[in-house]
Tab-separated table of C-alpha atoms and ligand atoms in Angstrom:
chain	number	residue	atom	x	y	z
H	12	UNK	CA	4.703	21.242	8.747
H	13	UNK	CA	2.887	24.569	8.816
H	14	UNK	CA	-0.107	24.186	11.175
H	15	UNK	CA	-2.179	26.825	8.971
H	16	UNK	CA	-6.022	25.164	9.351
H	17	UNK	CA	-6.747	25.724	5.770
H	18	UNK	CA	-4.507	27.072	2.653
H	19	UNK	CA	-6.547	27.425	-0.035
H	20	UNK	CA	-9.246	29.882	-1.155
H	21	UNK	CA	-11.633	28.302	1.083
H	22	UNK	CA	-11.954	25.726	4.347
H	23	UNK	CA	-13.580	22.318	3.162
H	24	UNK	CA	-13.518	20.777	6.439
H	25	UNK	CA	-14.705	23.623	8.816
H	26	UNK	CA	-14.685	23.208	12.374
H	27	UNK	CA	-11.845	20.522	12.350
H	28	UNK	CA	-8.830	21.294	13.317
H	29	UNK	CA	-5.442	20.374	13.850
H	30	UNK	CA	-5.541	16.421	14.895
H	31	UNK	CA	-4.028	16.207	18.572
H	32	UNK	CA	-2.036	13.034	20.300
H	33	UNK	CA	-4.525	13.072	23.485
H	34	UNK	CA	-3.693	9.876	25.086
H	35	UNK	CA	-5.364	6.900	25.779
H	36	UNK	CA	-7.801	8.514	27.884
H	37	UNK	CA	-9.400	10.725	25.902
H	38	UNK	CA	-12.897	10.057	24.310
H	39	UNK	CA	-12.688	12.510	21.882
H	40	UNK	CA	-13.672	11.203	18.441
H	41	UNK	CA	-10.973	13.478	17.010
H	42	UNK	CA	-7.890	12.757	18.250
H	43	UNK	CA	-4.991	10.357	18.279
H	44	UNK	CA	-5.116	8.152	21.048
H	45	UNK	CA	-1.892	6.553	20.645
H	46	UNK	CA	-0.287	8.066	17.509
H	47	UNK	CA	2.216	10.383	18.837
H	48	UNK	CA	4.158	11.497	15.732
H	49	UNK	CA	7.269	12.846	17.655
H	50	UNK	CA	6.997	9.702	20.317
H	51	UNK	CA	10.248	7.508	19.793
H	52	UNK	CA	9.865	3.704	19.480
H	53	UNK	CA	13.721	2.367	19.407
H	54	UNK	CA	15.938	4.507	16.945
H	55	UNK	CA	12.871	6.408	15.144
H	56	UNK	CA	9.749	8.491	16.098
H	57	UNK	CA	6.446	7.066	15.046
H	58	UNK	CA	6.232	8.947	12.278
H	59	UNK	CA	9.235	7.927	11.000
H	60	UNK	CA	8.358	4.064	11.408
H	61	UNK	CA	4.763	4.866	10.465
H	62	UNK	CA	5.176	7.262	7.457
H	63	UNK	CA	1.473	7.462	6.414
H	64	UNK	CA	0.024	8.692	3.837
H	65	UNK	CA	-3.656	9.360	2.605
H	66	UNK	CA	-4.207	8.127	-0.746
H	67	UNK	CA	-6.400	10.881	-3.117
H	68	UNK	CA	-9.078	8.362	-4.796
H	69	UNK	CA	-10.915	7.237	-2.120
H	70	UNK	CA	-10.859	10.321	0.075
H	71	UNK	CA	-11.069	12.833	-2.456
H	72	UNK	CA	-13.033	11.069	-5.598
H	73	UNK	CA	-14.719	8.149	-4.547
H	74	UNK	CA	-17.804	9.203	-3.187
H	75	UNK	CA	-19.884	5.927	-2.053
H	76	UNK	CA	-20.650	4.957	-5.313
H	77	UNK	CA	-21.568	0.640	-5.612
H	78	UNK	CA	-22.637	-1.323	-8.098
H	79	UNK	CA	-26.130	-0.553	-6.976
H	80	UNK	CA	-26.245	3.224	-6.558
H	81	UNK	CA	-24.497	6.487	-6.668
H	82	UNK	CA	-22.508	8.111	-4.336
H	83	UNK	CA	-23.818	9.000	-1.030
H	84	UNK	CA	-21.400	12.126	-0.292
H	85	UNK	CA	-22.024	15.121	-1.928
H	86	UNK	CA	-18.476	16.812	-2.425
H	87	UNK	CA	-17.957	20.515	-2.116
H	88	UNK	CA	-15.216	20.249	-4.136
H	89	UNK	CA	-17.376	18.241	-7.069
H	90	UNK	CA	-20.203	20.795	-6.666
H	91	UNK	CA	-21.444	23.282	-9.482
H	92	UNK	CA	-20.847	23.671	-13.122
H	93	UNK	CA	-17.440	24.913	-13.024
H	94	UNK	CA	-14.972	23.095	-15.621
H	95	UNK	CA	-13.055	19.976	-14.805
H	96	UNK	CA	-9.726	21.965	-14.296
H	97	UNK	CA	-11.414	24.302	-11.628
H	98	UNK	CA	-12.888	21.745	-9.818
H	99	UNK	CA	-9.376	19.857	-9.355
H	100	UNK	CA	-7.828	22.778	-8.137
H	101	UNK	CA	-10.522	22.720	-5.617
H	102	UNK	CA	-10.357	19.431	-4.978
H	103	UNK	CA	-6.594	19.852	-4.377
H	104	UNK	CA	-6.932	22.855	-1.742
H	105	UNK	CA	-9.198	20.556	0.376
H	106	UNK	CA	-6.964	17.546	-0.157
H	107	UNK	CA	-4.400	19.678	1.398
H	108	UNK	CA	-6.045	20.771	3.835
H	109	UNK	CA	-7.221	17.252	4.860
H	110	UNK	CA	-3.288	16.312	5.348
H	111	UNK	CA	-2.381	19.322	7.234
H	112	UNK	CA	-4.761	18.898	9.598
H	113	UNK	CA	-4.677	15.189	9.761
H	114	UNK	CA	-0.891	15.676	10.083
H	115	UNK	CA	0.615	13.179	7.764
H	116	UNK	CA	3.464	13.478	6.100
H	117	UNK	CA	2.599	12.082	2.872
H	118	UNK	CA	-0.152	11.623	0.083
H	119	UNK	CA	-0.955	8.756	-2.973
H	120	UNK	CA	-2.477	9.766	-6.263
H	121	UNK	CA	-3.430	8.220	-10.206
H	122	UNK	CA	-2.778	10.709	-12.526
H	123	UNK	CA	-6.534	11.364	-12.993
H	124	UNK	CA	-7.629	11.429	-9.508
H	125	UNK	CA	-5.350	14.897	-9.538
H	126	UNK	CA	-6.046	15.808	-13.276
H	127	UNK	CA	-9.240	15.376	-15.402
H	128	UNK	CA	-8.438	12.844	-17.886
H	129	UNK	CA	-9.373	13.885	-21.282
H	130	UNK	CA	-8.748	11.359	-24.840
H	131	UNK	CA	-6.634	14.119	-26.354
H	132	UNK	CA	-3.584	13.217	-25.265
H	133	UNK	CA	-2.086	16.863	-25.556
H	134	UNK	CA	-4.871	18.166	-23.368
H	135	UNK	CA	-4.322	15.400	-21.011
H	136	UNK	CA	-0.973	15.835	-20.594
H	137	UNK	CA	-1.450	19.569	-19.994
H	138	UNK	CA	-4.347	19.198	-17.242
H	139	UNK	CA	-1.598	17.262	-15.261
H	140	UNK	CA	1.204	19.377	-15.935
H	141	UNK	CA	-1.015	22.082	-14.544
H	142	UNK	CA	-2.017	19.810	-11.492
H	143	UNK	CA	1.663	19.015	-11.298
H	144	UNK	CA	2.495	22.500	-10.617
H	145	UNK	CA	-0.291	23.696	-8.243
H	146	UNK	CA	0.204	20.082	-6.074
H	147	UNK	CA	4.267	21.332	-6.533
H	148	UNK	CA	3.315	24.629	-4.532
H	149	UNK	CA	1.021	22.908	-2.364
H	150	UNK	CA	3.930	20.557	-0.978
H	151	UNK	CA	6.440	23.256	-0.241
H	152	UNK	CA	3.327	25.359	1.673
H	153	UNK	CA	2.715	22.305	3.872
H	154	UNK	CA	5.907	20.278	3.842
H	155	UNK	CA	3.505	17.056	2.732
H	156	UNK	CA	5.981	14.570	0.531
H	157	UNK	CA	4.588	12.158	-2.158
H	158	UNK	CA	5.205	8.564	-1.384
H	159	UNK	CA	4.035	7.982	-4.907
H	160	UNK	CA	2.472	7.805	-8.035
H	161	UNK	CA	0.399	5.813	-10.724
H	162	UNK	CA	-1.652	6.038	-13.527
H	163	UNK	CA	-5.017	4.703	-13.485
H	164	UNK	CA	-4.503	1.555	-16.617
H	165	UNK	CA	-8.239	0.379	-15.570
H	166	UNK	CA	-10.986	2.825	-15.448
H	167	UNK	CA	-11.542	4.286	-18.963
H	168	UNK	CA	-13.297	1.894	-21.159
H	169	UNK	CA	-10.247	1.548	-23.766
H	170	UNK	CA	-8.344	-0.476	-21.185
H	171	UNK	CA	-11.036	-3.438	-20.666
H	172	UNK	CA	-8.743	-6.457	-22.043
H	173	UNK	CA	-5.865	-4.875	-20.216
H	174	UNK	CA	-3.212	-2.044	-20.217
H	175	UNK	CA	0.137	-3.384	-21.224
H	176	UNK	CA	-1.187	-6.729	-22.020
H	177	UNK	CA	-3.775	-5.875	-24.089
H	178	UNK	CA	-4.141	-8.091	-27.052
H	179	UNK	CA	-4.339	-4.827	-29.261
H	180	UNK	CA	-0.972	-2.957	-29.514
H	181	UNK	CA	-2.837	0.812	-30.153
H	182	UNK	CA	-3.740	0.183	-26.573
H	183	UNK	CA	-0.382	-0.791	-25.038
H	184	UNK	CA	1.103	2.378	-26.833
H	185	UNK	CA	-1.842	4.724	-25.225
H	186	UNK	CA	-1.123	3.592	-21.822
H	187	UNK	CA	2.426	4.700	-22.222
H	188	UNK	CA	0.818	7.915	-22.631
H	189	UNK	CA	-0.520	7.921	-19.326
H	190	UNK	CA	2.725	5.852	-17.009
H	191	UNK	CA	5.350	8.758	-19.286
H	192	UNK	CA	3.489	11.201	-17.688
H	193	UNK	CA	2.422	9.828	-14.687
H	194	UNK	CA	5.950	8.936	-14.378
H	195	UNK	CA	7.210	12.055	-15.001
H	196	UNK	CA	4.571	13.805	-12.600
H	197	UNK	CA	5.851	11.731	-9.743
H	198	UNK	CA	9.386	12.640	-10.206
H	199	UNK	CA	8.534	16.437	-10.585
H	200	UNK	CA	6.912	16.062	-7.344
H	201	UNK	CA	9.983	14.234	-5.991
H	202	UNK	CA	7.707	10.977	-5.068
H	203	UNK	CA	10.204	8.159	-3.424
H	204	UNK	CA	8.150	5.490	-5.374
H	205	UNK	CA	6.773	4.873	-8.143
H	206	UNK	CA	3.541	2.197	-8.604
H	207	UNK	CA	1.705	-0.261	-10.865
H	208	UNK	CA	-0.944	-1.943	-9.577
H	209	UNK	CA	-2.314	-4.341	-12.928
H	210	UNK	CA	-6.295	-3.060	-12.766
H	211	UNK	CA	-7.269	-5.308	-15.891
H	212	UNK	CA	-3.830	-6.830	-16.260
H	213	UNK	CA	-5.126	-10.478	-16.806
H	214	UNK	CA	-8.109	-12.495	-18.253
H	215	UNK	CA	-11.630	-12.605	-18.073
H	216	UNK	CA	-11.139	-16.601	-19.997
H	217	UNK	CA	-8.328	-18.708	-21.100
H	218	UNK	CA	-10.384	-18.787	-24.607
H	219	UNK	CA	-9.431	-16.035	-25.759
H	220	UNK	CA	-6.119	-15.590	-23.788
H	221	UNK	CA	-2.426	-15.894	-25.178
H	222	UNK	CA	-0.896	-15.596	-21.261
H	223	UNK	CA	2.112	-16.331	-22.210
H	224	UNK	CA	2.719	-13.196	-24.745
H	225	UNK	CA	0.486	-10.794	-22.550
H	226	UNK	CA	3.154	-11.142	-19.881
H	227	UNK	CA	6.173	-11.204	-22.003
H	228	UNK	CA	4.506	-7.469	-22.909
H	229	UNK	CA	3.896	-7.094	-19.081
H	230	UNK	CA	6.954	-7.454	-18.991
H	231	UNK	CA	9.033	-5.295	-21.835
H	232	UNK	CA	6.479	-2.614	-20.708
H	233	UNK	CA	7.751	-2.557	-17.190
H	234	UNK	CA	11.280	-2.496	-18.511
H	235	UNK	CA	10.436	0.107	-20.264
H	236	UNK	CA	8.912	2.095	-17.572
H	237	UNK	CA	12.249	1.537	-15.285
H	238	UNK	CA	14.435	2.865	-18.314
H	239	UNK	CA	12.510	6.053	-18.596
H	240	UNK	CA	12.026	6.484	-15.221
H	241	UNK	CA	15.910	5.879	-14.701
H	242	UNK	CA	16.465	8.156	-17.683
H	243	UNK	CA	14.548	11.292	-16.096
H	244	UNK	CA	16.278	10.869	-12.852
H	245	UNK	CA	13.711	8.670	-11.257
H	246	UNK	CA	15.927	7.156	-8.201
H	247	UNK	CA	13.234	5.773	-6.241
H	248	UNK	CA	10.867	2.261	-5.749
H	249	UNK	CA	9.127	0.865	-8.869
H	250	UNK	CA	6.315	-0.882	-7.032
H	251	UNK	CA	4.088	-3.832	-8.497
H	252	UNK	CA	0.692	-4.403	-6.499
H	253	UNK	CA	-0.186	-7.542	-6.117
H	254	UNK	CA	-4.080	-8.496	-6.407
H	255	UNK	CA	-5.342	-12.070	-7.075
H	256	UNK	CA	-8.834	-11.232	-9.000
H	257	UNK	CA	-10.715	-8.166	-8.835
H	258	UNK	CA	-11.950	-6.395	-11.558
H	259	UNK	CA	-10.257	-9.432	-13.794
H	260	UNK	CA	-11.478	-13.148	-13.025
H	261	UNK	CA	-7.394	-13.542	-12.743
H	262	UNK	CA	-4.743	-10.987	-12.352
H	263	UNK	CA	-1.554	-11.941	-12.883
H	264	UNK	CA	0.389	-9.761	-10.152
H	265	UNK	CA	-1.700	-12.584	-7.904
H	266	UNK	CA	0.199	-12.451	-4.642
H	267	UNK	CA	3.814	-11.904	-3.542
H	268	UNK	CA	5.151	-15.342	-4.512
H	269	UNK	CA	4.068	-14.830	-8.067
H	270	UNK	CA	5.744	-11.625	-8.682
H	271	UNK	CA	8.563	-11.937	-6.875
H	272	UNK	CA	9.210	-14.869	-9.595
H	273	UNK	CA	7.947	-12.944	-12.285
H	274	UNK	CA	10.786	-10.048	-11.593
H	275	UNK	CA	13.352	-12.578	-11.087
H	276	UNK	CA	12.596	-13.675	-14.284
H	277	UNK	CA	12.930	-10.673	-16.202
H	278	UNK	CA	15.616	-9.302	-14.627
H	279	UNK	CA	13.509	-6.676	-12.483
H	280	UNK	CA	14.137	-7.280	-8.830
H	281	UNK	CA	16.827	-4.482	-8.762
H	282	UNK	CA	14.435	-1.767	-9.361
H	283	UNK	CA	11.080	-3.038	-8.266
H	284	UNK	CA	9.723	-4.186	-4.890
H	285	UNK	CA	6.073	-4.966	-3.635
H	286	UNK	CA	3.239	-2.671	-2.423
H	287	UNK	CA	1.217	-5.432	-0.506
H	288	UNK	CA	-2.333	-4.222	0.416
H	289	UNK	CA	-3.996	-5.657	3.562
H	290	UNK	CA	-6.970	-6.873	1.147
H	291	UNK	CA	-5.648	-8.145	-1.740
H	292	UNK	CA	-3.499	-10.400	0.704
H	293	UNK	CA	-6.916	-11.742	2.242
H	294	UNK	CA	-8.238	-11.828	-1.293
H	295	UNK	CA	-5.250	-14.554	-2.642
H	296	UNK	CA	-6.368	-16.630	0.425
H	297	UNK	CA	-3.338	-15.403	2.528
H	298	UNK	CA	-3.111	-13.801	5.677
H	299	UNK	CA	-1.856	-9.824	5.056
H	300	UNK	CA	1.077	-10.999	7.440
H	301	UNK	CA	1.760	-13.559	5.224
H	302	UNK	CA	1.973	-11.929	2.037
H	303	UNK	CA	4.401	-9.033	3.465
H	304	UNK	CA	6.752	-12.307	4.879
H	305	UNK	CA	7.180	-13.681	1.333
H	306	UNK	CA	7.879	-10.416	-0.249
H	307	UNK	CA	10.347	-9.480	2.727
H	308	UNK	CA	11.853	-12.812	2.107
H	309	UNK	CA	12.996	-11.925	-0.947
H	310	UNK	CA	14.174	-8.632	0.064
H	311	UNK	CA	11.106	-7.258	-1.992
H	312	UNK	CA	8.683	-5.944	0.103
H	313	UNK	CA	8.938	-1.821	-0.697
H	314	UNK	CA	5.324	-0.265	0.640
H	315	UNK	CA	1.986	-1.154	2.469
H	316	UNK	CA	-1.510	-0.506	1.076
H	317	UNK	CA	-2.960	-0.234	4.676
H	318	UNK	CA	-6.731	-1.579	5.178
H	319	UNK	CA	-8.603	-4.668	5.525
H	320	UNK	CA	-11.165	-6.608	4.238
H	321	UNK	CA	-14.236	-8.041	5.372
H	322	UNK	CA	-13.935	-11.832	6.082
H	323	UNK	CA	-17.829	-12.791	5.140
H	324	UNK	CA	-17.325	-10.916	1.879
H	325	UNK	CA	-15.144	-11.999	-1.117
H	326	UNK	CA	-14.080	-8.578	-2.504
H	327	UNK	CA	-12.056	-5.686	-1.869
H	328	UNK	CA	-13.784	-3.480	0.600
H	329	UNK	CA	-11.279	-1.859	0.963
H	330	UNK	CA	-11.992	-0.740	4.877
H	331	UNK	CA	-9.994	1.166	7.437
H	332	UNK	CA	-7.549	-0.966	9.405
H	333	UNK	CA	-8.429	-1.558	12.822
H	334	UNK	CA	-7.603	-5.056	13.687
H	335	UNK	CA	-4.750	-4.935	16.167
H	336	UNK	CA	-3.532	-8.458	15.652
H	337	UNK	CA	-3.396	-7.440	11.646
H	338	UNK	CA	-1.204	-4.520	12.813
H	339	UNK	CA	1.050	-6.238	15.078
H	340	UNK	CA	1.914	-8.964	12.844
H	341	UNK	CA	2.628	-6.635	9.937
H	342	UNK	CA	4.477	-4.642	12.249
H	343	UNK	CA	6.685	-7.380	13.242
H	344	UNK	CA	7.462	-7.746	9.799
H	345	UNK	CA	8.447	-4.401	8.788
H	346	UNK	CA	10.841	-4.051	12.403
H	347	UNK	CA	12.268	-7.446	11.168
H	348	UNK	CA	13.346	-5.779	8.181
H	349	UNK	CA	14.509	-2.514	9.270
H	350	UNK	CA	11.754	-0.301	8.245
H	351	UNK	CA	9.920	0.443	4.911
H	352	UNK	CA	11.532	3.554	3.592
H	353	UNK	CA	11.551	5.417	1.400
H	354	UNK	CA	8.219	3.094	1.208
H	355	UNK	CA	5.133	3.832	4.049
H	356	UNK	CA	1.722	3.102	4.659
H	357	UNK	CA	-0.867	4.662	2.489
H	358	UNK	CA	-4.161	4.390	3.494
H	359	UNK	CA	-5.688	3.071	0.626
H	360	UNK	CA	-9.560	2.206	2.686
H	361	UNK	CA	-12.625	4.061	2.196
H	362	UNK	CA	-14.763	5.225	4.721
H	363	UNK	CA	-18.582	3.011	4.431
H	364	UNK	CA	-21.026	3.956	1.864
H	365	UNK	CA	-23.339	5.269	5.163
H	366	UNK	CA	-20.383	7.172	6.161
H	367	UNK	CA	-21.094	10.385	4.986
H	368	UNK	CA	-19.954	13.219	7.353
H	369	UNK	CA	-16.780	14.743	6.664
H	370	UNK	CA	-15.908	14.195	9.964
H	371	UNK	CA	-16.006	10.109	9.517
H	372	UNK	CA	-12.811	10.783	7.330
H	373	UNK	CA	-11.057	12.059	9.981
H	374	UNK	CA	-12.148	9.421	12.300
H	375	UNK	CA	-11.542	6.444	9.706
H	376	UNK	CA	-8.117	7.707	9.170
H	377	UNK	CA	-7.248	8.373	13.419
H	378	UNK	CA	-8.434	4.867	13.901
H	379	UNK	CA	-6.246	3.794	11.196
H	380	UNK	CA	-3.187	5.571	12.206
H	381	UNK	CA	-3.866	4.862	16.281
H	382	UNK	CA	-3.951	0.549	15.563
H	383	UNK	CA	-0.823	0.834	13.358
H	384	UNK	CA	0.763	2.824	16.211
H	385	UNK	CA	-0.349	0.609	18.367
H	386	UNK	CA	1.196	-2.128	16.295
H	387	UNK	CA	3.833	-0.830	15.955
H	388	UNK	CA	4.445	-0.586	20.109
H	389	UNK	CA	3.397	-3.771	20.369
H	390	UNK	CA	5.713	-5.293	17.769
H	391	UNK	CA	8.516	-3.426	19.261
H	392	UNK	CA	7.916	-4.722	22.407
H	393	UNK	CA	7.777	-8.129	21.425
H	394	UNK	CA	10.785	-7.812	19.710
H	395	UNK	CA	13.301	-6.117	21.785
H	396	UNK	CA	11.395	-6.543	25.498
H	397	UNK	CA	9.851	-10.334	25.595
H	398	UNK	CA	11.394	-13.696	24.743
H	399	UNK	CA	9.528	-13.735	21.471
H	400	UNK	CA	12.885	-13.672	19.382
H	401	UNK	CA	14.735	-16.253	21.229
H	402	UNK	CA	12.136	-18.574	21.413
H	403	UNK	CA	12.003	-18.618	17.784
H	404	UNK	CA	15.682	-18.626	17.403
H	405	UNK	CA	15.955	-21.656	19.748
H	406	UNK	CA	13.618	-23.679	17.404
H	407	UNK	CA	16.268	-23.516	14.911
H	408	UNK	CA	19.056	-24.249	17.216
H	409	UNK	CA	19.942	-27.911	15.966
H	410	UNK	CA	21.325	-25.723	12.756
H	411	UNK	CA	23.239	-23.958	14.590
H	412	UNK	CA	26.719	-25.893	15.121
H	413	UNK	CA	27.764	-29.657	14.516
H	414	UNK	CA	25.479	-31.684	11.592
H	415	UNK	CA	22.595	-29.157	11.171
H	416	UNK	CA	25.096	-26.570	10.428
H	417	UNK	CA	27.046	-28.682	8.118
H	418	UNK	CA	23.682	-29.492	6.124
H	419	UNK	CA	22.881	-26.013	5.813
H	420	UNK	CA	26.511	-25.146	4.389
H	421	UNK	CA	25.920	-27.777	2.032
H	422	UNK	CA	28.514	-29.950	3.606
H	423	UNK	CA	26.257	-32.995	3.598
H	424	UNK	CA	24.443	-35.285	0.911
H	425	UNK	CA	21.584	-37.317	1.040
H	426	UNK	CA	23.636	-40.406	1.815
H	427	UNK	CA	25.200	-38.774	4.849
H	428	UNK	CA	21.740	-37.695	6.208
H	429	UNK	CA	20.813	-41.296	5.815
H	430	UNK	CA	23.415	-42.364	7.891
H	431	UNK	CA	23.142	-39.545	10.772
H	432	UNK	CA	19.729	-40.706	10.957
H	433	UNK	CA	20.310	-44.361	11.082
H	434	UNK	CA	22.716	-43.806	14.119
H	435	UNK	CA	20.249	-40.961	16.047
H	436	UNK	CA	16.970	-43.322	16.691
H	437	UNK	CA	13.401	-41.675	16.209
H	438	UNK	CA	13.496	-37.917	16.829
H	439	UNK	CA	11.879	-36.858	20.260
H	440	UNK	CA	8.944	-34.348	19.343
H	441	UNK	CA	9.307	-30.683	20.299
H	442	UNK	CA	6.168	-28.700	20.956
H	443	UNK	CA	5.166	-25.672	18.615
H	444	UNK	CA	3.873	-24.004	21.386
H	445	UNK	CA	1.275	-22.002	18.919
H	446	UNK	CA	-0.302	-21.023	22.251
H	447	UNK	CA	2.535	-20.126	24.358
H	448	UNK	CA	3.293	-17.391	21.399
H	449	UNK	CA	-0.520	-16.265	21.109
H	450	UNK	CA	-0.606	-15.659	24.731
H	451	UNK	CA	2.678	-13.610	25.019
H	452	UNK	CA	1.580	-11.282	22.263
H	453	UNK	CA	-2.098	-10.807	24.444
H	454	UNK	CA	0.187	-10.217	27.203
H	455	UNK	CA	1.879	-7.164	25.359
H	456	UNK	CA	-1.595	-6.189	23.634
H	457	UNK	CA	-3.195	-5.541	26.977
H	458	UNK	CA	-0.094	-3.157	28.543
V	527	XLS	C1	-6.737	-1.782	-6.213
V	527	XLS	C2	-5.809	-0.822	-5.483
V	527	XLS	C3	-5.684	0.497	-6.542
V	527	XLS	C4	-3.866	0.847	-6.306
V	527	XLS	C5	-3.412	1.781	-7.053
V	527	XLS	O1	-7.665	-2.420	-5.516
V	527	XLS	O2	-5.470	-1.257	-4.755
V	527	XLS	O3	-6.035	1.089	-5.427
V	527	XLS	O4	-3.624	0.973	-5.013
V	527	XLS	O5	-3.881	1.567	-8.456
V	528	NI	NI1	-7.152	-2.374	-3.868
V	529	NI	NI1	-3.994	-0.518	-3.336
């Protein structure tokens, strides 16, 4: 990757250079303490395991607005009275300067983060084509790659009742404009994945909603997107990003289990996988680790939106991940399934509204990258150098041979089980030893 400090016409993050690894003894807020891209962990480098991506929307579009007030950050790329396309070009320069200085290998975007939206379809399409050509040049200048692209089918008022699940066919068709264009943009930029987060695919009240019909429409629409993607040479994964609520009261892609069932119902499980976001998992009443594990067990864990919620708040706060228990838990799932590629860890996270310096954006990502790098180190050590896996295997040892094995293989019926229980008498108690695992995890975290 190039070490050019900035690549556009001007520097947007002056005074900040390429972020270096300085190790745990450094107090420099603008340095990595754990993430050392080329350090080998097992058979891969940290960079290859973690596949970090920066998201365009929170980092270069969202200026800190909330329902009670406007943005608090004045972005230089948005300043002045330039035309929307000029501002989009400036934003692209700022974004690639940031990616390069931070040293991440990947980025992600929605169509209308990257390029100006327009109600006129031709203008929308030509804006996106223009920006994609520029982004492609930036990618080749810097070595950055696209983790995934997506279409924003939730901000424009036309999507207030949903996109592919909208009760009005005209809106469903209009949504296809964006998905087709965003998919083509993703292919043009060599993206490894294409994401569907079902923004307003859900309902506000069942009183006016034919849920069954809406879900059938969603499946039809996703099938058409799959077919179009494959026809234009897209070889990567389509990803569904589950979320249980917000903005809708109920969202159809509720959690991993719901989406796995939906994909299998509609024959989409070969082309689609899941993009699991930490804060969405916790909103659905699960832990981050739980939804990752469910996805992985279905063979459907494709990628991760790395962030965290706030235990006191019931909404998507999209904070940067800093909790080491979360990152160890996530990396245990990822390592056990042999990695995330072609997916990665995308920071779908935003700095707080009160964090108004450009340096805050760097520190936020540095913290998230260090937290996942440490999660990787600890999870790898637990899996390869500690008794953790053996303990877990031993817990199921009664199924490794004899009658237990015959049960697993379907060689027994219910009457046979009854007879075996009659011979064996009351089973001895076996401790679950949760505390033993918790202590081991802490011991490795502290090493
Ligand atoms: C919103 C989602 C969104 C998706 C991309 O809650 O996380 O940012 O990742 O549309
Ligand atoms: Ni989210
Ligand atoms: Ni997300």
